[in-house]
Short mmCIF file of C-alpha atoms in Angstrom, two decimals:
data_model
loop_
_atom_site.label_atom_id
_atom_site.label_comp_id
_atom_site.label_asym_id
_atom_site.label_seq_id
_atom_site.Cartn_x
_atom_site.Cartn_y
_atom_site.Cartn_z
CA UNK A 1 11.84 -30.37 20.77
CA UNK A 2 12.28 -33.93 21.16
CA UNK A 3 8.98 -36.39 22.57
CA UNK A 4 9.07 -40.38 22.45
CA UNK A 5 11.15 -41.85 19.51
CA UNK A 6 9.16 -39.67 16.88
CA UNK A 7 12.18 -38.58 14.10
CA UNK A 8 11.76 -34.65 14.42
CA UNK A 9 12.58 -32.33 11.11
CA UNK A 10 15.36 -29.92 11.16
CA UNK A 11 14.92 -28.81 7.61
CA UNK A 12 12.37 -28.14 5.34
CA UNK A 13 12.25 -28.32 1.64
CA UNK A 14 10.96 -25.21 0.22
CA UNK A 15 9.16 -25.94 -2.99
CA UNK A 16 8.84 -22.34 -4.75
CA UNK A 17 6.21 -20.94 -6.72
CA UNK A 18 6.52 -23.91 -9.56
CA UNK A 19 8.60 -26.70 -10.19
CA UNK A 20 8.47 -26.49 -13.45
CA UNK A 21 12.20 -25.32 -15.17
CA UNK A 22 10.40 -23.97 -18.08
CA UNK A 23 8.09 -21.72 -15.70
CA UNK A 24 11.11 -21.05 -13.38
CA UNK A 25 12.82 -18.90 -16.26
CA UNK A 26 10.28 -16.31 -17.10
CA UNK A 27 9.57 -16.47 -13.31
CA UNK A 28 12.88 -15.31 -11.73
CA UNK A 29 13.23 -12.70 -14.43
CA UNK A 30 9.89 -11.21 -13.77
CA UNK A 31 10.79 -11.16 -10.16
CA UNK A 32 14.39 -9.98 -10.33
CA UNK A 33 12.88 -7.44 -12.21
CA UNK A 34 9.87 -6.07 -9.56
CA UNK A 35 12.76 -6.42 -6.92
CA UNK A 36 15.26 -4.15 -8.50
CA UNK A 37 12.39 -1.66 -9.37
CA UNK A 38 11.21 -2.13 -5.57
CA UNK A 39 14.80 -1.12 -4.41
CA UNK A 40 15.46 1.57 -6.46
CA UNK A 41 12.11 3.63 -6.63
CA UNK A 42 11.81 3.22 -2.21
CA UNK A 43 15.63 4.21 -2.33
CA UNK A 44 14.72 7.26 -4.60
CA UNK A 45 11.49 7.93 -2.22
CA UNK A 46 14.04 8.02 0.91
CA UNK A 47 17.14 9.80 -0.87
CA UNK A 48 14.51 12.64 -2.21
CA UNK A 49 11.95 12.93 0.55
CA UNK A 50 16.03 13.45 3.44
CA UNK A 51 17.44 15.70 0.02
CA UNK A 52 14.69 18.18 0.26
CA UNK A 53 13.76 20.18 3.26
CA UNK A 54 9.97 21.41 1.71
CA UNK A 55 9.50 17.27 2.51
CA UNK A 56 10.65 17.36 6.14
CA UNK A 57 6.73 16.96 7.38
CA UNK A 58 5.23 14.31 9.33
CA UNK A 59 3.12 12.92 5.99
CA UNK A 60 6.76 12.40 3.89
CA UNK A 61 8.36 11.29 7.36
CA UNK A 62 6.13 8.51 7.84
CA UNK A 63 5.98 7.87 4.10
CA UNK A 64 10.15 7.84 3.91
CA UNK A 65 9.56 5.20 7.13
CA UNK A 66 7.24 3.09 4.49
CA UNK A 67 9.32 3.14 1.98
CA UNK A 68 12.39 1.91 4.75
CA UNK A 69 9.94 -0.74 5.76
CA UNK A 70 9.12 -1.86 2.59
CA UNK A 71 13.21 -2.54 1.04
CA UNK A 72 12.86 -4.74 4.46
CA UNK A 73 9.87 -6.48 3.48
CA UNK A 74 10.91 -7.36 0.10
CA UNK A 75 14.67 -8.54 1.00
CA UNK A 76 13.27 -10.98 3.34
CA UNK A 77 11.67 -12.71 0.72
CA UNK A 78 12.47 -12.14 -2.68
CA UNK A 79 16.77 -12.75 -2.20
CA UNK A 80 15.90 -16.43 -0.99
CA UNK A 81 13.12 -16.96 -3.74
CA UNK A 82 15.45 -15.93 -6.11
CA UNK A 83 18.15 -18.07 -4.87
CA UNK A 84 15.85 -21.17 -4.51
CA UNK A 85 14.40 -20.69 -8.20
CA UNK A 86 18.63 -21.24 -9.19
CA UNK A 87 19.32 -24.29 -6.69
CA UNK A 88 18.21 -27.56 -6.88
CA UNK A 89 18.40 -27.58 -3.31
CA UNK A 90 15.47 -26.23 -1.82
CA UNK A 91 16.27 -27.08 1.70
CA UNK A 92 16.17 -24.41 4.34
CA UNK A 93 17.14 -24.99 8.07
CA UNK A 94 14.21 -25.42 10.70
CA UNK A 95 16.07 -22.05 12.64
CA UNK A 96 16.23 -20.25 8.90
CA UNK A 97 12.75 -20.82 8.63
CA UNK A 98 12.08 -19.67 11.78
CA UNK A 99 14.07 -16.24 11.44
CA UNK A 100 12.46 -15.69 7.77
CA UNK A 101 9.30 -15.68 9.50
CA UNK A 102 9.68 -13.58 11.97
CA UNK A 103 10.95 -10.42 10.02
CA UNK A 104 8.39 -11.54 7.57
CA UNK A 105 5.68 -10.73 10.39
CA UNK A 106 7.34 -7.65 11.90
CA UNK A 107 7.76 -6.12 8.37
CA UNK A 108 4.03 -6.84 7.54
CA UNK A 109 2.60 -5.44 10.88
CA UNK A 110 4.88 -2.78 10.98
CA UNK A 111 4.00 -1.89 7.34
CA UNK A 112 0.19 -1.93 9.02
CA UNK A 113 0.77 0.88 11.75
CA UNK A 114 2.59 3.15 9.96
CA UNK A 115 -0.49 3.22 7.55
CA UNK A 116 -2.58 4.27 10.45
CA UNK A 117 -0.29 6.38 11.76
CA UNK A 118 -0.35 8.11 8.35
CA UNK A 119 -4.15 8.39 7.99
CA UNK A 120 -3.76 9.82 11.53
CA UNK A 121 -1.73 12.64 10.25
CA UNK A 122 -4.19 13.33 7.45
CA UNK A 123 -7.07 13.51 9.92
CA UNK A 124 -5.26 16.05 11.83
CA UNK A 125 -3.54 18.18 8.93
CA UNK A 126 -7.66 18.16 7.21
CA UNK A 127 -10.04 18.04 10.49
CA UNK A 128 -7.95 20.11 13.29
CA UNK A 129 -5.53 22.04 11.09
CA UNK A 130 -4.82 24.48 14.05
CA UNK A 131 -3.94 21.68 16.54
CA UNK A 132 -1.85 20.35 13.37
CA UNK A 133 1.58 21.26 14.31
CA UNK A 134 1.14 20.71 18.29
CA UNK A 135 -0.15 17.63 17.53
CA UNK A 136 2.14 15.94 15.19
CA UNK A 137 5.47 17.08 16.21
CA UNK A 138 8.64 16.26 15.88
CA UNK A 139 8.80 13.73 18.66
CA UNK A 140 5.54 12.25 18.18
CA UNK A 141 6.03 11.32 14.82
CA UNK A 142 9.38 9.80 16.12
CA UNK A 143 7.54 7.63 18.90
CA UNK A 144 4.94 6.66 16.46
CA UNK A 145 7.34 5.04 14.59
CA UNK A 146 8.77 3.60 17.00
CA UNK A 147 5.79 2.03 18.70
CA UNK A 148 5.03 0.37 15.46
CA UNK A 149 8.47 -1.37 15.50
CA UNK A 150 8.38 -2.17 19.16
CA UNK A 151 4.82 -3.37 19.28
CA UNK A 152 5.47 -5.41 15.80
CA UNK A 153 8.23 -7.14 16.84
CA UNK A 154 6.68 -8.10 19.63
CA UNK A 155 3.86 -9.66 18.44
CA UNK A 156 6.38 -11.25 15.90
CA UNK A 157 8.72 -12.90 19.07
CA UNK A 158 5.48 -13.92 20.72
CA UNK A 159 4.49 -16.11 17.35
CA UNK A 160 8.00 -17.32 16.41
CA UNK A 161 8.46 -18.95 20.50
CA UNK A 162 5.34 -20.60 20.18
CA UNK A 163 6.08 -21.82 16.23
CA UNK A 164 9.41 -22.98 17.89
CA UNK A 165 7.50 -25.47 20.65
CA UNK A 166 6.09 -27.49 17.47
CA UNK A 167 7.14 -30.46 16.60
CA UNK A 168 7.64 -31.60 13.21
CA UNK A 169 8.15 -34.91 12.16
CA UNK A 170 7.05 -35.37 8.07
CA UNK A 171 6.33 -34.34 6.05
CA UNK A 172 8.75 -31.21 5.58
CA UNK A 173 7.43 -30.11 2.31
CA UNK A 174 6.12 -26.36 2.00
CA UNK A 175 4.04 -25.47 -0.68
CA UNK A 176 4.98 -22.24 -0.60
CA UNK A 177 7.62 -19.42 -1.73
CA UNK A 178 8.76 -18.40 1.71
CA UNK A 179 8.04 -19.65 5.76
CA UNK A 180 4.77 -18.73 6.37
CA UNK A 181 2.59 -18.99 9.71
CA UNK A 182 -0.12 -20.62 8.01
CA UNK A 183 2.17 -23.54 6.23
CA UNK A 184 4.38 -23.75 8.82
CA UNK A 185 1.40 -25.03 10.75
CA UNK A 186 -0.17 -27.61 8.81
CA UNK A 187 3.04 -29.40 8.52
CA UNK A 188 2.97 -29.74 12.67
CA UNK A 189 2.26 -33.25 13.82
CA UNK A 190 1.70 -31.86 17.46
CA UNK A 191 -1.36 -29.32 19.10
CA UNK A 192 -1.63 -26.04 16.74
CA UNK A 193 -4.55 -24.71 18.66
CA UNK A 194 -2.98 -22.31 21.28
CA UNK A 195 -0.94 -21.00 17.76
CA UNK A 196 -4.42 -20.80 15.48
CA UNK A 197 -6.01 -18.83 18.64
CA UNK A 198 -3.33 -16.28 18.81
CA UNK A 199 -3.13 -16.13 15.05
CA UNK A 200 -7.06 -15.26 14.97
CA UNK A 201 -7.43 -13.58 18.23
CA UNK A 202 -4.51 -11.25 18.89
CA UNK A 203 -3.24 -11.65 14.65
CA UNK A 204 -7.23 -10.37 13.84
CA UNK A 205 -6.14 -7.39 16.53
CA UNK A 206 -3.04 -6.39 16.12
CA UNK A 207 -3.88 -6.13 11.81
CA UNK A 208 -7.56 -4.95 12.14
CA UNK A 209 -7.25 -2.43 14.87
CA UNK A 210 -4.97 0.03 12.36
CA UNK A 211 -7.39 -1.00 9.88
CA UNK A 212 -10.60 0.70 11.80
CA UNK A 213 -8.48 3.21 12.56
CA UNK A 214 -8.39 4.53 9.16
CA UNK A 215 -11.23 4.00 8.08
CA UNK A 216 -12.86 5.87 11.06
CA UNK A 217 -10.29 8.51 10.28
CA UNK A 218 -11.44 8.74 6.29
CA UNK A 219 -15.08 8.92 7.99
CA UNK A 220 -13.89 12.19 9.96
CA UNK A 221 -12.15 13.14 6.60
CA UNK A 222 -14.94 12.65 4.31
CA UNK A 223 -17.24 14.63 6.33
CA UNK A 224 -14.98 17.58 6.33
CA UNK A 225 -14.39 17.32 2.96
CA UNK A 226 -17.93 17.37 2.39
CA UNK A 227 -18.26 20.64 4.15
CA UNK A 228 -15.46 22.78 1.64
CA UNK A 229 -18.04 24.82 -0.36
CA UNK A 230 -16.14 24.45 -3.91
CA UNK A 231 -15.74 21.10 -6.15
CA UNK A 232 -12.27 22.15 -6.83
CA UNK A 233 -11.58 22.80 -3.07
CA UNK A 234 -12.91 19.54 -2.00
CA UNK A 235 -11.25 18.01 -4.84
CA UNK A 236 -7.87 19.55 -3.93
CA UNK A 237 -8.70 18.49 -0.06
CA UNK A 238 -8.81 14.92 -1.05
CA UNK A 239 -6.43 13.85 -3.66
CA UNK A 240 -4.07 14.48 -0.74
CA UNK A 241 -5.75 11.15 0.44
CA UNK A 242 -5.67 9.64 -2.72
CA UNK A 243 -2.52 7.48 -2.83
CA UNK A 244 -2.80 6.35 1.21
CA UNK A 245 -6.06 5.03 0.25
CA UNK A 246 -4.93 2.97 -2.67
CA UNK A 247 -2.15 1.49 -0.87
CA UNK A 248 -4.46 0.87 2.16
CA UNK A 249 -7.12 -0.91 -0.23
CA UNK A 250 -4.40 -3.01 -2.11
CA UNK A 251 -2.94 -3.65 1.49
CA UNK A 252 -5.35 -4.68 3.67
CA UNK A 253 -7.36 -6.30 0.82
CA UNK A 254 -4.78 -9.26 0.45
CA UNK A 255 -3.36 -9.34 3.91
CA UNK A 256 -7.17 -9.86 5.14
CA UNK A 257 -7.95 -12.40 2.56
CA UNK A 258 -4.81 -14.58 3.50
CA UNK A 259 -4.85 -13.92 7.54
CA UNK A 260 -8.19 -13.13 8.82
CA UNK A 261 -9.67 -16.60 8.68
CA UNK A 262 -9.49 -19.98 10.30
CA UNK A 263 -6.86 -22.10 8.73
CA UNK A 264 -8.93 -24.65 7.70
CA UNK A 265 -9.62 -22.79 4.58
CA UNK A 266 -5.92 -22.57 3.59
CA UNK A 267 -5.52 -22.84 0.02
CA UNK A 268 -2.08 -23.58 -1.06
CA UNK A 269 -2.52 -22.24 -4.96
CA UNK A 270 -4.78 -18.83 -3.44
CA UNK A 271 -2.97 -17.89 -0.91
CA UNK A 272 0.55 -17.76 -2.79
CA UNK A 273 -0.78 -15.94 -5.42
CA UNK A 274 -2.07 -13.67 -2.76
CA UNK A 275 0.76 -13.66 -1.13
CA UNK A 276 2.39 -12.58 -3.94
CA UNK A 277 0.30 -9.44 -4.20
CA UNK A 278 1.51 -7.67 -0.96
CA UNK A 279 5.23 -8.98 -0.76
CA UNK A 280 6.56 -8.34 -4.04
CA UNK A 281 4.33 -6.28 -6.13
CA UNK A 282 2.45 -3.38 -3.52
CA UNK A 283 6.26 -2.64 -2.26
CA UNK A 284 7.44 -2.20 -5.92
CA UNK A 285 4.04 -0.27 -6.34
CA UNK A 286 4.34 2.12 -3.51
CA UNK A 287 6.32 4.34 -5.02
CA UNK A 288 4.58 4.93 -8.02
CA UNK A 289 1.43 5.60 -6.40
CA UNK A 290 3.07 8.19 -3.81
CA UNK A 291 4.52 10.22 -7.05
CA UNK A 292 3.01 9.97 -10.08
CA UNK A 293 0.24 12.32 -8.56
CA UNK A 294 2.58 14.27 -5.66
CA UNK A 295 3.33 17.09 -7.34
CA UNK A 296 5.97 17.89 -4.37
CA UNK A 297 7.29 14.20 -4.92
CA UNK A 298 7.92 14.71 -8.62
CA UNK A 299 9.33 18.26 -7.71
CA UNK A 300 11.70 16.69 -4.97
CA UNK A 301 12.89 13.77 -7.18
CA UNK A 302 13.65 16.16 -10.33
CA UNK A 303 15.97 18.12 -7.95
CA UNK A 304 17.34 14.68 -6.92
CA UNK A 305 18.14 13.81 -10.38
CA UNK A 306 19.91 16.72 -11.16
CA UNK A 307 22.02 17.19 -8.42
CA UNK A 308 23.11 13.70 -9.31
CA UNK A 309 23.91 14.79 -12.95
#
């Protein structure tokens, strides 16, 4: 990574979401807290959705895959937050950086598809409920999921090579909580515009194509739904949706505000906060919305509990 006689960076100092002590306390409680509710209600999701074989269905299997996806998603970040909000050193290797950033990206894309590939089920199971099991089988739930993995991680490598062909030679400081793209590139001192293009271009497409997805399958949905004859029936017909749609608003609604735009309107304060929204707190979320109103969920988990007592 070396040019000329420039003195390149091989760490970074990771300043957190204060540096204020007094802030730092009530802080790292707060999110010691969300992480060991994130763990244990998307452990409970997994252990109850495998313990129970009324739940073996593709809507629970991709939903058990969320809830997998999400333990990831939160362990990539909130461990070393944690851990920097105790040290006074904040430094983090230019290669730790790196690999925090790239399961950070897989996670969050990943997290993406299986969202469409879960409105996808509920357009079949409400819109073709005779091609329903043909359809969604088995095996194509299985290679759903893993095209989501494959294609995120992909997209992942293909950022973290070109991230690694920056050079970065001061300041080190990141204003932020975790490695992101978007900080990661203002502290380059060399050409960010092949890794702002791919960010916009293929980021915009690989994020917003699951995104139209859905919503052109809750279009299909709607419609149908619109057709059932009875309040109560069409009522009954949608609250299925009701808890992919919330996570899908909450969701996409932060990831599009930090990610779908140029970087020049990277706000250090917004975007953290943001940030914050769909790393720590939609994970810990999740599995509150996908029970409290799951009458199968609650039903599963109760047998969990006692079989455990």
């Amino acid at each position: 990574m070396s040019r000329g006689n420039q003195s390149h960076i091989t760490e970074f100092l990771l300043l957190g979401l204060t540096s204020d002590p007094k802030e730092q306390g009530w802080l790292f409680a707060s999110f010691l807290a969300m992480y060991l509710v994130n763990m244990a209600g998307n452990s409970l999701i997994i252990a109850a959705i495998w313990g129970d074989t009324h739940l073996h269905t593709p809507m629970y299997f991709f939903l058990c895959n969320l809830s997998f996806v999400d333990i990831c998603f939160t362990n990539v970040i909130v461990p070393r937050m944690l851990a920097n909000m105790l040290s006074k050193n904040k430094k983090v290797p230019f290669a730790q950086c790196l690999t925090q950033m790239y399961f950070f990206v897989t996670c969050a894309i990943t997290d993406s598809f299986l969202l469409a590939a879960m409105a996808i089920d509920r357009y079949m199971a409400i819109c073709n409920p005779l091609h329903y099991t043909m359809t969604m089988s088995p095996q194509r739930c299985l290679l759903l999921v893993m095209a989501s993995w494959v294609l995120s991680h992909l997209h992942s490598l293909t950022h973290t090579i070109l991230m690694a062909r920056l050079t970065f030679c001061g300041p080190n400081v990141i204003h932020h909580f975790f490695c992101d793209v978007q900080p990661l590139l203002t502290l380059s001192c060399s050409d960010t515009s092949v890794n702002e293009l791919l960010a916009f271009t293929e980021g915009s497409f690989v994020i917003m194509s699951p995104f139209i997805l859905i919503i052109v399958s809750y279009v299909f949905i709607t419609r149908a739904v619109l057709r059932v004859p009875s309040g109560r029936g069409r009522y009954k017909v949608f609250s299925t949706c009701g808890s992919h749609l919330t996570v899908v608003a909450l969701f996409y609604g932060t990831a599009i505000s930090v990610y779908i735009r140029p970087s020049s309107t990277y706000s250090v304060t917004k975007d953290r906060v943001v940030t914050v929204i769909y790393t720590v707190v939609i994970p810990m979320l999740n599995p509150f919305i996908y029970s409290l109103r799951n009458k199968d969920m609650k039903r599963a988990l109760r047998k969990l509990t006692r079989r455990k007592e």
